[in-house]
PDB file of C-alpha atoms in Angstrom:
ATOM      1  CA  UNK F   1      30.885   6.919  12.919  1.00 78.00           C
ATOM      2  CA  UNK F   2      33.074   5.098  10.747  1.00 83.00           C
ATOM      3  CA  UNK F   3      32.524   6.481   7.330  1.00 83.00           C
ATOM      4  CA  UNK F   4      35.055   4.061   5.468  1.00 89.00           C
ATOM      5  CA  UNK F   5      32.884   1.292   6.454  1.00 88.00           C
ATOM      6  CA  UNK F   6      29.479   3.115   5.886  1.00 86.00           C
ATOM      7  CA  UNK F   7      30.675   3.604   2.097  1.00 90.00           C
ATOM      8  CA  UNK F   8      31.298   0.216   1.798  1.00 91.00           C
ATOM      9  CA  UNK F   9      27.330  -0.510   2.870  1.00 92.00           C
ATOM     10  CA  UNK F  10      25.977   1.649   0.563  1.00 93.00           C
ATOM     11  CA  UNK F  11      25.736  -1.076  -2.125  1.00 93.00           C
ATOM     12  CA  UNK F  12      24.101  -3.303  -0.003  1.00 94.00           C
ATOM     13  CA  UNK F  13      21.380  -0.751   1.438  1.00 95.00           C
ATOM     14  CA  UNK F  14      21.022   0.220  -2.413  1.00 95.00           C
ATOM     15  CA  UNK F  15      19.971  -3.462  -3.524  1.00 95.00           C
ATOM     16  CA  UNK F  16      17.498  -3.424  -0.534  1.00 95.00           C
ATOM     17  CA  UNK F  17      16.223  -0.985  -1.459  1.00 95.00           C
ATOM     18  CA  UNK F  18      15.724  -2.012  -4.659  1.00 96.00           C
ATOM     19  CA  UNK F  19      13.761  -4.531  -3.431  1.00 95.00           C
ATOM     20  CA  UNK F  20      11.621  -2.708  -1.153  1.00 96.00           C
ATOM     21  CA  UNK F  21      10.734  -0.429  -3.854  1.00 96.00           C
ATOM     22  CA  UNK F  22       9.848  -3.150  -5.871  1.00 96.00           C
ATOM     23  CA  UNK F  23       7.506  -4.848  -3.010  1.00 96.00           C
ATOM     24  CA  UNK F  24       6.242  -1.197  -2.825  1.00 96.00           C
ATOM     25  CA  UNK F  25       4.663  -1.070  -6.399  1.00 96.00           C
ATOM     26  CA  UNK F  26       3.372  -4.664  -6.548  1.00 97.00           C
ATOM     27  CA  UNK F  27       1.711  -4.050  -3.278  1.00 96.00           C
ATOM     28  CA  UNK F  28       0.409  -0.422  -4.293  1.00 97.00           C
ATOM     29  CA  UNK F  29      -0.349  -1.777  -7.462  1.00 97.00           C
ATOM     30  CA  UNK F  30      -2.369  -4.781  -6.291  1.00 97.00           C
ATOM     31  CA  UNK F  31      -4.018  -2.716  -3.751  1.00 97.00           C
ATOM     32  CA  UNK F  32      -5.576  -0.125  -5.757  1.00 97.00           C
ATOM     33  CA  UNK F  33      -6.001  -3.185  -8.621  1.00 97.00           C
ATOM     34  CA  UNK F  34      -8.509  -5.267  -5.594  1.00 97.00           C
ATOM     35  CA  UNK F  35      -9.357  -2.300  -3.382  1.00 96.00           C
ATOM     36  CA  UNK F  36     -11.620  -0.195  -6.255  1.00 96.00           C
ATOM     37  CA  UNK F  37     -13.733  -3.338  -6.656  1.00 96.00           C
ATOM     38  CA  UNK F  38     -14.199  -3.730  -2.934  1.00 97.00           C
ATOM     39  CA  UNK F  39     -15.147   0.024  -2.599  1.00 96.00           C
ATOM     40  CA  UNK F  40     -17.831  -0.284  -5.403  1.00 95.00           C
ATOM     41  CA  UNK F  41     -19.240  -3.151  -3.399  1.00 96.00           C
ATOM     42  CA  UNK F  42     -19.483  -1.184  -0.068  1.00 96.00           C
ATOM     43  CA  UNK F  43     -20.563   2.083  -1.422  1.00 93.00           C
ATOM     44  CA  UNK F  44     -23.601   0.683  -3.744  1.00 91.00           C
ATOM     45  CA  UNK F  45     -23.973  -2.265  -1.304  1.00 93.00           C
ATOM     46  CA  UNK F  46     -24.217  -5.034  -3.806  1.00 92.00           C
ATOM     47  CA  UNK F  47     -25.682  -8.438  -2.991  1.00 89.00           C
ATOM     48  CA  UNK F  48     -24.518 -10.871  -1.767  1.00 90.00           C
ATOM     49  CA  UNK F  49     -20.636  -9.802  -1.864  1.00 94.00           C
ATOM     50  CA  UNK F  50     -21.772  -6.743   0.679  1.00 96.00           C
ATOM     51  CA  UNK F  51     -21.142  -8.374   3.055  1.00 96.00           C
ATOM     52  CA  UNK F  52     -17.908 -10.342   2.375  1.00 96.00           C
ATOM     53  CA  UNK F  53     -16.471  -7.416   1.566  1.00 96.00           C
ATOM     54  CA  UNK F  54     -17.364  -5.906   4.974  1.00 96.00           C
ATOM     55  CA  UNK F  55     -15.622  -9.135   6.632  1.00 97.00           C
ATOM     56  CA  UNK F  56     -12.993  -8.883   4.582  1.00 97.00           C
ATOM     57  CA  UNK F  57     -12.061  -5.277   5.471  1.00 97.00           C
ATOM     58  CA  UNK F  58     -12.612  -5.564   9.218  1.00 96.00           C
ATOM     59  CA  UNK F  59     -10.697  -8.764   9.210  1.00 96.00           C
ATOM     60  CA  UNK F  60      -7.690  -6.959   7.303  1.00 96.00           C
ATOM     61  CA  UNK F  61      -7.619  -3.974   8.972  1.00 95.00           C
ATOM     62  CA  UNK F  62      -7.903  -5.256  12.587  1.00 95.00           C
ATOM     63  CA  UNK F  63      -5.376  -7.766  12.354  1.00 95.00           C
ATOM     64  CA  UNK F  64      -1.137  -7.039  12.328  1.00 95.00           C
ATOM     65  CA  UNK F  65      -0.095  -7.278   9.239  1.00 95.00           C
ATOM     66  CA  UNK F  66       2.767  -9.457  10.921  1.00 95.00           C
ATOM     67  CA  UNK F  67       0.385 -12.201  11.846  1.00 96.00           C
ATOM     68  CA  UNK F  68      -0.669 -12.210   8.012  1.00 96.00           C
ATOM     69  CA  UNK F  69       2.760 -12.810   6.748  1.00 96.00           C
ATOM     70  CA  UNK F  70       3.074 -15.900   9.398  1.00 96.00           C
ATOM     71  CA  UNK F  71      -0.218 -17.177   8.435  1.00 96.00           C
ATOM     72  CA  UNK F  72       0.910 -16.847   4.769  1.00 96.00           C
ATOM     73  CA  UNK F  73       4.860 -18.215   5.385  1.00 95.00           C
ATOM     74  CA  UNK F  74       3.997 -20.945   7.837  1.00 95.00           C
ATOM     75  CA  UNK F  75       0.535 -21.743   8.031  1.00 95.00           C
ATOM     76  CA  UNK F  76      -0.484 -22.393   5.087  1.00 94.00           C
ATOM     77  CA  UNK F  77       2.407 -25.394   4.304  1.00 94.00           C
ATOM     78  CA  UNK F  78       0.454 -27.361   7.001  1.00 92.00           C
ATOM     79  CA  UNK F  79      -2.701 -27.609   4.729  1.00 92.00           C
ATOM     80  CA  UNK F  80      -0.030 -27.955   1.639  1.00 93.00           C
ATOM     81  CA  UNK F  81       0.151 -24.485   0.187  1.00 93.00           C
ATOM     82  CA  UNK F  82       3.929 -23.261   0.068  1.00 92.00           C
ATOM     83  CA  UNK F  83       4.988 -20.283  -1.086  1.00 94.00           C
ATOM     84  CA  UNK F  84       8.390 -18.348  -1.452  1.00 94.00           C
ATOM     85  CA  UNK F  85       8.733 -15.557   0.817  1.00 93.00           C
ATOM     86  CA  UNK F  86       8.581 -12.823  -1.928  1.00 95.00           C
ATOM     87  CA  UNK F  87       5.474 -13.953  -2.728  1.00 95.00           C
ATOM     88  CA  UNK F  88       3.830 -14.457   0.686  1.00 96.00           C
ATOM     89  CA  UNK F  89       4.892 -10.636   1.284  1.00 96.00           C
ATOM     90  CA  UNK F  90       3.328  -9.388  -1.895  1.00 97.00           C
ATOM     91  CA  UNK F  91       0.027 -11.351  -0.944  1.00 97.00           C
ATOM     92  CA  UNK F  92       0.516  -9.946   2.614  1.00 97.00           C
ATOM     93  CA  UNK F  93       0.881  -5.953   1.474  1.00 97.00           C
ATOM     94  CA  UNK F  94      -2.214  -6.534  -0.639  1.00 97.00           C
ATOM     95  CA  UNK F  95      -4.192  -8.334   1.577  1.00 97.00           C
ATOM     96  CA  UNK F  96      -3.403  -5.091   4.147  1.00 97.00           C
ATOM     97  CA  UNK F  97      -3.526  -2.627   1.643  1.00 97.00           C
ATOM     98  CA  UNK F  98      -6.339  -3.120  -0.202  1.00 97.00           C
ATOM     99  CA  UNK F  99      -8.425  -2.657   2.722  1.00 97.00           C
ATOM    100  CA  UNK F 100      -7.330   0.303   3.261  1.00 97.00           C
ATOM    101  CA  UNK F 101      -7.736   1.748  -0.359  1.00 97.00           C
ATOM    102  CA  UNK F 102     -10.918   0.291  -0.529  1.00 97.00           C
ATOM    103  CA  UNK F 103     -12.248   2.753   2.226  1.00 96.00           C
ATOM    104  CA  UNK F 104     -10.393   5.240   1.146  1.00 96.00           C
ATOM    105  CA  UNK F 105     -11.963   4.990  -2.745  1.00 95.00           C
ATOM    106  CA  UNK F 106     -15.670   4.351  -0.857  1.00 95.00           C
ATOM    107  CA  UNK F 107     -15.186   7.512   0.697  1.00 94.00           C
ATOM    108  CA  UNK F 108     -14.775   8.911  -2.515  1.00 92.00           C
ATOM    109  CA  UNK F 109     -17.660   7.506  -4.091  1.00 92.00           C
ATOM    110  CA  UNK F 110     -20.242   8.357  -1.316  1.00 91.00           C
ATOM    111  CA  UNK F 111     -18.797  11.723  -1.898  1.00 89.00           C
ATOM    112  CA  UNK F 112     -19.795  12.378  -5.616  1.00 84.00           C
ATOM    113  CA  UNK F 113     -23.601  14.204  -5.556  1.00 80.00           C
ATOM    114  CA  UNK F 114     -26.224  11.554  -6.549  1.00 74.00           C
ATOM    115  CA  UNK F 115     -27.397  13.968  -9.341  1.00 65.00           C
ATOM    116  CA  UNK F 116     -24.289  12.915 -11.237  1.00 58.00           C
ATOM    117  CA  UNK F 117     -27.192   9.872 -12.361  1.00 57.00           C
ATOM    118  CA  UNK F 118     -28.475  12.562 -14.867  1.00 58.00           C
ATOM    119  CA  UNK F 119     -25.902  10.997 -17.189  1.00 61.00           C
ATOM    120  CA  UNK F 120     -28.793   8.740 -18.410  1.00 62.00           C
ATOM    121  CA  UNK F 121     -30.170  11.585 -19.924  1.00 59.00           C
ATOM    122  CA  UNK F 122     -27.386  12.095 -22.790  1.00 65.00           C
ATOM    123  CA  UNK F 123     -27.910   8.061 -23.284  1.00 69.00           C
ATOM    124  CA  UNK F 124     -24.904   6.772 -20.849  1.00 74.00           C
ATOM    125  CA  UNK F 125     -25.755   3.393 -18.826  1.00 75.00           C
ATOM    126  CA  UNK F 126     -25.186   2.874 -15.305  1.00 76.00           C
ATOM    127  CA  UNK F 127     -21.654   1.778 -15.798  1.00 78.00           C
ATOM    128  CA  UNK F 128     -20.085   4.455 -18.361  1.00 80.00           C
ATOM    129  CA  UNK F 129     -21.528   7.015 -15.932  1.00 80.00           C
ATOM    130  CA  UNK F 130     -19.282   5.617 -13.065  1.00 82.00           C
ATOM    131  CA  UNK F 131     -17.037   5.263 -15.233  1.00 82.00           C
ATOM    132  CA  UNK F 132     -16.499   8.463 -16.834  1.00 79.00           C
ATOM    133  CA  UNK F 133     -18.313  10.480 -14.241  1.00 81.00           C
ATOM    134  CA  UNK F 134     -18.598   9.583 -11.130  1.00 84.00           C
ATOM    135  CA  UNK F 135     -15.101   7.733 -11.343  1.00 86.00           C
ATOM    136  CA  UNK F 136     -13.484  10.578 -11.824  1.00 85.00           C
ATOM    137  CA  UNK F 137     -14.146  12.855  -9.121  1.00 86.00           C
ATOM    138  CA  UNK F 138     -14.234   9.470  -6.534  1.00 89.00           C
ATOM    139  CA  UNK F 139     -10.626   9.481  -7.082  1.00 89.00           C
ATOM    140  CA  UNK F 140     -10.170  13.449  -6.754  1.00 88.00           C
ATOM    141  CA  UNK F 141     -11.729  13.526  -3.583  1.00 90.00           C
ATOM    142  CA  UNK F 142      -9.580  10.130  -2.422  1.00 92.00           C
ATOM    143  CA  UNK F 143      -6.487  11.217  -3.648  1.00 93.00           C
ATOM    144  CA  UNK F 144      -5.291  12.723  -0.021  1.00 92.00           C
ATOM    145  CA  UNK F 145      -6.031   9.440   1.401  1.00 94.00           C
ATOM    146  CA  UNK F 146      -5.039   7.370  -0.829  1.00 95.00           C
ATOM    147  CA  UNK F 147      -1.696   9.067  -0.947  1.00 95.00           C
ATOM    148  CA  UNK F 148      -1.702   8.420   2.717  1.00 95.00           C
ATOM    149  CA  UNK F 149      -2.121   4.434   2.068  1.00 96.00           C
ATOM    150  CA  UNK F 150       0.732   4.641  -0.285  1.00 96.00           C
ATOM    151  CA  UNK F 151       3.294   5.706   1.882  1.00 96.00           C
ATOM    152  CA  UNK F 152       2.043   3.520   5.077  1.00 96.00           C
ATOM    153  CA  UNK F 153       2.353   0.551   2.817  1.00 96.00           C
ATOM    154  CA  UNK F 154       5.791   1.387   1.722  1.00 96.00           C
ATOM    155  CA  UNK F 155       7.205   1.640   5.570  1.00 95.00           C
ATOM    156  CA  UNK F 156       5.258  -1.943   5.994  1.00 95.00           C
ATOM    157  CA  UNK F 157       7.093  -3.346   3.837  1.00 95.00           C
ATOM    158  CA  UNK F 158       9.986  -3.101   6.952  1.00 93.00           C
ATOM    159  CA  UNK F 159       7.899  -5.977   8.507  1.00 94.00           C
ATOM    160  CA  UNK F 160       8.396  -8.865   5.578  1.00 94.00           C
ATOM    161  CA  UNK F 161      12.313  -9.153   7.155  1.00 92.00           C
ATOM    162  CA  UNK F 162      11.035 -11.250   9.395  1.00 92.00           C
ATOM    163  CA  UNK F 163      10.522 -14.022   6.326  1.00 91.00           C
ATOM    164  CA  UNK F 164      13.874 -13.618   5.226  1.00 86.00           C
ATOM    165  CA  UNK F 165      13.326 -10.869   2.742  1.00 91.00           C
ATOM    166  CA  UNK F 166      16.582  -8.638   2.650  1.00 87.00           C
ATOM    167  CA  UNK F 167      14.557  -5.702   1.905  1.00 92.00           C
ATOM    168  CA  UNK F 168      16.371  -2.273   4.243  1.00 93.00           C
ATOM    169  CA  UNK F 169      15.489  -3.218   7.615  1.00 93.00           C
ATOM    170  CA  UNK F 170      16.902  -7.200   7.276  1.00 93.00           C
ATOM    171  CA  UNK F 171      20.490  -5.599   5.738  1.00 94.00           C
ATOM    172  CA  UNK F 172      20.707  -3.190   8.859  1.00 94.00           C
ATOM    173  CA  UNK F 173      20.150  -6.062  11.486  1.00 93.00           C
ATOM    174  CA  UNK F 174      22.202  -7.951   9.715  1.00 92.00           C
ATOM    175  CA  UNK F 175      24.925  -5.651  10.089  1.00 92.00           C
ATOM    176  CA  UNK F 176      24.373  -4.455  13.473  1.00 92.00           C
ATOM    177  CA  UNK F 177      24.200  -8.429  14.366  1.00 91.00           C
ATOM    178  CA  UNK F 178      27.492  -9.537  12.435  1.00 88.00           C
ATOM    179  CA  UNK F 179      29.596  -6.594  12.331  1.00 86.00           C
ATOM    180  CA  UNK F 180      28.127  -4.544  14.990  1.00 88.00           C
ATOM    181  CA  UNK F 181      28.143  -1.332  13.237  1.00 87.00           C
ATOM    182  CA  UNK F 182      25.136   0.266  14.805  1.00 90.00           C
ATOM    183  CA  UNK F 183      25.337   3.723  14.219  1.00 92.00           C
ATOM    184  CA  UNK F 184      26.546   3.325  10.518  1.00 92.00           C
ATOM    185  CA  UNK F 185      23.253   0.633   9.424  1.00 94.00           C
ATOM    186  CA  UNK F 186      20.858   3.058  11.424  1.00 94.00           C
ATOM    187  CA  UNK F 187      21.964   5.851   9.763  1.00 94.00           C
ATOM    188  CA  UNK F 188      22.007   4.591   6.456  1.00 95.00           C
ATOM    189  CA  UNK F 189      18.320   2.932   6.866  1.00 95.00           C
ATOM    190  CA  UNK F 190      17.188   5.802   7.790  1.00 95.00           C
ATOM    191  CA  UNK F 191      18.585   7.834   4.797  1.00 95.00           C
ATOM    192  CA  UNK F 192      17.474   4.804   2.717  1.00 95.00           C
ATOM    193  CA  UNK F 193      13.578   5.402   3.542  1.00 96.00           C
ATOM    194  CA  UNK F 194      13.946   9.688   3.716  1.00 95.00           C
ATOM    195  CA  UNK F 195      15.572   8.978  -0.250  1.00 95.00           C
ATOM    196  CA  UNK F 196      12.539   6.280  -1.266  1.00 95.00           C
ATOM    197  CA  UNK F 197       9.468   8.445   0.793  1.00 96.00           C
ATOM    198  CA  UNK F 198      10.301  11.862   0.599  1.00 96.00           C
ATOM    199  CA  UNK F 199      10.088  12.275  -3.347  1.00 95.00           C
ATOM    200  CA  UNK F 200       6.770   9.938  -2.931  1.00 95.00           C
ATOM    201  CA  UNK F 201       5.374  12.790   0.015  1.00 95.00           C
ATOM    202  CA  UNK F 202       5.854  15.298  -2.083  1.00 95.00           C
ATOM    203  CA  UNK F 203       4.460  13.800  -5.639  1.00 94.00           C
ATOM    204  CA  UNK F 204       1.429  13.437  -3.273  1.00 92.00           C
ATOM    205  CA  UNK F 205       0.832  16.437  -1.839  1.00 92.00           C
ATOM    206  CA  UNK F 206       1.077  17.901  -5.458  1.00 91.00           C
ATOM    207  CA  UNK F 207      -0.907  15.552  -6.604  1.00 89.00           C
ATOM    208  CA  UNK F 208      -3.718  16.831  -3.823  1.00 86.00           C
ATOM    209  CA  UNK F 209      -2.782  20.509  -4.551  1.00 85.00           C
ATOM    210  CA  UNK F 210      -3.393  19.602  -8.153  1.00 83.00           C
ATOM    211  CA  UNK F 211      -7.180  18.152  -7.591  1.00 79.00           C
ATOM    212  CA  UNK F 212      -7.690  20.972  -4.697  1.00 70.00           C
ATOM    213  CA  UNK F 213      -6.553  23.878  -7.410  1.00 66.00           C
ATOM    214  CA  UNK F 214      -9.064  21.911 -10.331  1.00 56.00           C
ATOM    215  CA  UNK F 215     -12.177  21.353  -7.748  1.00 56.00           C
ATOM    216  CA  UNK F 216     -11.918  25.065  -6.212  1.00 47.00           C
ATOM    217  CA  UNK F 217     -10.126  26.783  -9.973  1.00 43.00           C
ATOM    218  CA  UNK F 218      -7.069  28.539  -7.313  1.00 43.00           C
TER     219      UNK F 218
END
């Protein structure tokens, strides 16, 4: 291990991973922001958008994320749409990820006791009673999964190097391919993600202790 040389990477792994923390949020972000939508559709199933929504999932989550990104990056400039790599990976994680939250937030939903409806009796409509009711204790009972999605998405944001992106896993083959310092880029990528997930495995397994301690009062 040469540690001179490893020092002198750390910059580089540090603005990569800049960047892959900042594909993480808009990714997370736009997830959650398109899959809660999607998850009221499939959990009430409402007309006609069912079942799009269905196809939509099942055509997300059975398909490599990989062949998105190529389909984004170099398929769609043959019909005329061109977009910058950044983007196409941002479209990418949320195309992927939303699927995924949106079952995870259904899940929730179906999970709430259809009593919770009695809400019409202190004068709330059908959408301040999701809303502030069943809302509520959807997300408590997703949170496990949801924290779950979060992190997968994170580590898939390794596969938008192959677009160009220089997020951690394009820096290390780059080094490994030009300066042939395999030991020191594999080391330091995987330091890179243990730094970025850890703290994000732990702020969600409090954040399911916190919803398990409020549902069961331990």
């Amino acid at each position: 291990m040469n540690w001179s040389y490893l020092a002198a990477a750390i910059p580089k792994f540090a603005e990569a991973a800049k960047l892959t923390l900042e594909l993480s949020v808009y990714g997370i972000a736009l997830s959650l922001a398109v899959g809660l939508p999607v998850a009221v559709v499939t959990a009430y199933r409402i007309r006609p958008f069912y079942f799009l929504a269905r196809g939509y999932i099942e055509l997300s989550r059975n398909t490599p994320l990989l062949i998105q990104l190529f389909f984004l990056y170099y398929g769609l400039p043959k019909i005329g749409i061109k977009w910058d790599g950044f983007t196409c990976s941002i479209i990418a994680l949320t195309f992927l990820g939303a699927s995924y939250m949106a079952e995870a937030l259904r899940a929730g939903i179906l999970a709430v006791p259809k009593g919770q409806i009695a809400g019409k009796a202190i004068g709330l409509n059908r959408f301040q009673i999701f809303r502030y009711v069943e809302l509520p204790q959807a997300w408590a009972v997703a949170v496990p999964a949801v924290g779950a999605n979060i992190l997968f998405l994170m580590k898939e944001t390794s596969v938008v190097s192959a677009v160009g992106i220089a997020e951690l896993l394009f820096v290390t083959k780059d080094i490994i391919g030009m300066d042939y310092k395999t030991n020191e880029a594999l080391f330091l990528l995987f330091a890179s993600y243990l730094i970025i997930l850890l703290p994000v495995s732990l702020l969600a397994r409090w954040a399911e202790n916190r919803v398990r301690s409020a549902k069961y009062g331990v």
